[in-house]
């Protein structure tokens, strides 16, 4: 089930981490649209949500290096396949892997399935580096979970770079990840 599209925050009380997202965005003057839905635990379900919002849902991957001393949040198009070797070279990092659920909770106050750029609100010590695939920049908006996988919001890329990222004291490293067809040829 996917709700109709709403402007802004919900009228009902939500979990604290979701409320923090709405408060943060509202305090920055960021306009956003929202849909509520059943837990979005697969990319197929996310694609349906994206259709409803009229946008493409992005993959948000929480990664770490082999030593678990560096953590990364990668935002990339849903139609690209993540291959660690292509990203590792671009950010000069040892082999990357998915970080644990415990580390996601520790650094972003998020659970698997709810990972999104909005989790950076909780990374006050700047332990997580933000990495964005260049193809995201060609879009006018970004869509993501507000720290809970039962809602999805969309807001402008401009607001993300000009308001949100400065407010959370993070900068994005832009990378160029190949699409699946290129990966198969390499």
XYZ file of C-alpha atoms in Angstrom:
186
model
C 0.000 0.000 0.000
C 1.273 3.459 -0.952
C -0.552 6.555 0.256
C -1.392 9.618 -1.747
C 1.321 12.276 -2.043
C 1.391 14.711 0.865
C 3.162 18.068 1.170
C 5.481 18.160 4.164
C 5.391 16.348 7.466
C 2.662 14.011 8.657
C -0.009 15.212 11.069
C 0.272 12.126 13.254
C 3.075 11.417 15.738
C 5.969 9.371 14.350
C 9.016 7.613 15.745
C 11.633 10.010 17.182
C 14.228 9.547 14.420
C 11.612 10.272 11.734
C 10.342 13.317 13.651
C 13.956 14.603 13.832
C 14.175 14.459 10.040
C 10.998 16.441 9.534
C 12.028 18.989 12.180
C 15.467 19.370 10.605
C 14.110 19.845 7.081
C 11.388 22.223 8.264
C 13.912 24.320 10.224
C 16.029 24.641 7.069
C 13.012 25.713 5.004
C 13.289 22.688 2.706
C 10.038 21.839 0.918
C 9.375 18.137 0.438
C 6.667 15.781 -0.714
C 5.980 12.539 1.137
C 4.286 9.198 0.684
C 3.675 6.637 3.396
C 3.839 2.939 2.561
C 4.471 -0.561 3.795
C 8.151 -1.212 4.621
C 10.234 -0.742 1.484
C 12.644 -3.630 1.868
C 13.400 -4.370 -1.791
C 14.373 -2.228 -4.763
C 11.233 -3.468 -6.536
C 9.052 -1.983 -3.795
C 11.118 1.201 -3.928
C 10.544 1.413 -7.697
C 6.770 1.354 -7.106
C 7.141 4.147 -4.558
C 9.241 6.104 -7.038
C 6.519 5.770 -9.671
C 3.983 7.178 -7.224
C 6.282 10.124 -6.413
C 7.243 10.593 -10.056
C 10.931 10.186 -9.302
C 13.672 7.572 -9.290
C 14.531 6.011 -5.960
C 18.256 5.850 -5.240
C 20.356 3.139 -3.642
C 21.829 4.197 -0.315
C 24.629 1.866 0.753
C 26.459 2.039 4.086
C 30.009 0.825 3.548
C 33.291 0.484 5.414
C 36.902 -0.313 4.649
C 38.399 -3.681 5.564
C 39.784 -2.378 8.853
C 36.404 -0.840 9.781
C 38.113 2.481 10.439
C 36.398 4.452 7.675
C 32.696 4.548 6.907
C 30.935 5.740 3.779
C 27.383 6.460 2.662
C 27.108 5.865 -1.078
C 24.138 7.314 -2.980
C 23.790 5.915 -6.477
C 21.138 5.282 -9.129
C 19.070 2.181 -8.503
C 19.854 0.815 -11.958
C 23.611 0.677 -11.342
C 25.298 -2.355 -9.835
C 27.673 -1.725 -6.952
C 31.145 -3.144 -7.605
C 33.613 -2.346 -4.859
C 36.691 -2.233 -7.105
C 35.359 0.713 -9.121
C 34.552 2.757 -6.047
C 37.660 1.827 -4.031
C 39.960 3.197 -6.736
C 38.130 6.521 -6.898
C 38.202 7.197 -3.164
C 41.651 5.696 -2.488
C 40.368 3.169 -0.008
C 41.136 -0.430 0.729
C 38.540 -2.939 -0.351
C 35.069 -1.877 0.732
C 32.273 -3.987 2.119
C 28.871 -3.431 3.622
C 29.102 -2.100 7.153
C 27.269 -3.900 9.924
C 23.813 -3.044 11.185
C 25.419 -2.186 14.536
C 27.724 0.351 12.877
C 24.810 1.835 10.917
C 22.947 2.313 14.169
C 26.045 3.723 15.912
C 26.985 6.287 13.252
C 23.681 7.135 11.526
C 21.050 6.028 14.062
C 19.450 3.964 11.308
C 18.391 0.382 10.809
C 18.949 -1.574 7.573
C 16.270 -0.707 5.044
C 16.029 2.889 6.248
C 19.516 4.020 5.201
C 19.470 7.415 3.518
C 21.300 10.697 3.269
C 19.038 12.016 6.032
C 20.891 9.776 8.481
C 23.742 12.306 8.271
C 21.681 14.414 10.689
C 22.874 11.979 13.348
C 26.557 11.925 12.300
C 27.571 14.927 14.374
C 31.214 13.786 14.605
C 31.550 13.477 10.800
C 32.571 9.831 10.956
C 30.782 9.003 7.692
C 31.965 10.265 4.321
C 29.254 10.965 1.765
C 29.843 9.645 -1.749
C 27.451 10.461 -4.584
C 27.478 9.003 -8.080
C 27.676 11.753 -10.707
C 24.451 10.606 -12.376
C 22.513 11.764 -9.305
C 23.602 15.329 -10.105
C 21.720 15.307 -13.415
C 18.409 14.981 -11.567
C 16.380 17.852 -10.120
C 15.388 16.015 -6.974
C 16.416 13.304 -4.591
C 14.146 10.833 -2.876
C 14.925 8.947 0.307
C 13.531 7.564 3.529
C 13.225 9.995 6.457
C 15.173 7.548 8.666
C 12.254 5.094 8.588
C 11.446 2.670 5.752
C 7.680 3.281 5.902
C 7.820 6.764 4.359
C 9.675 8.278 1.419
C 10.219 11.939 0.710
C 11.500 13.891 -2.272
C 13.175 17.278 -2.245
C 15.361 19.263 -4.593
C 18.999 18.430 -5.285
C 19.639 22.168 -4.973
C 18.302 22.161 -1.391
C 20.356 19.077 -0.636
C 23.607 20.779 -1.671
C 22.843 24.353 -0.622
C 20.924 23.800 2.626
C 21.038 20.234 3.927
C 24.699 19.267 3.479
C 26.070 22.527 4.919
C 23.708 22.173 7.899
C 24.977 18.648 8.667
C 28.578 19.726 8.035
C 29.186 17.178 5.273
C 30.543 17.491 1.776
C 29.960 15.043 -1.029
C 32.695 13.258 -2.927
C 31.458 12.776 -6.482
C 32.353 9.512 -8.217
C 31.644 7.985 -11.611
C 30.433 4.410 -11.238
C 29.931 2.351 -14.396
C 26.558 0.961 -15.306
C 25.996 -2.807 -15.497
C 26.712 -3.047 -19.232
C 30.100 -1.366 -18.802
C 30.944 -3.613 -15.842
C 30.301 -6.711 -17.951
C 32.743 -5.510 -20.652
C 35.543 -4.642 -18.230
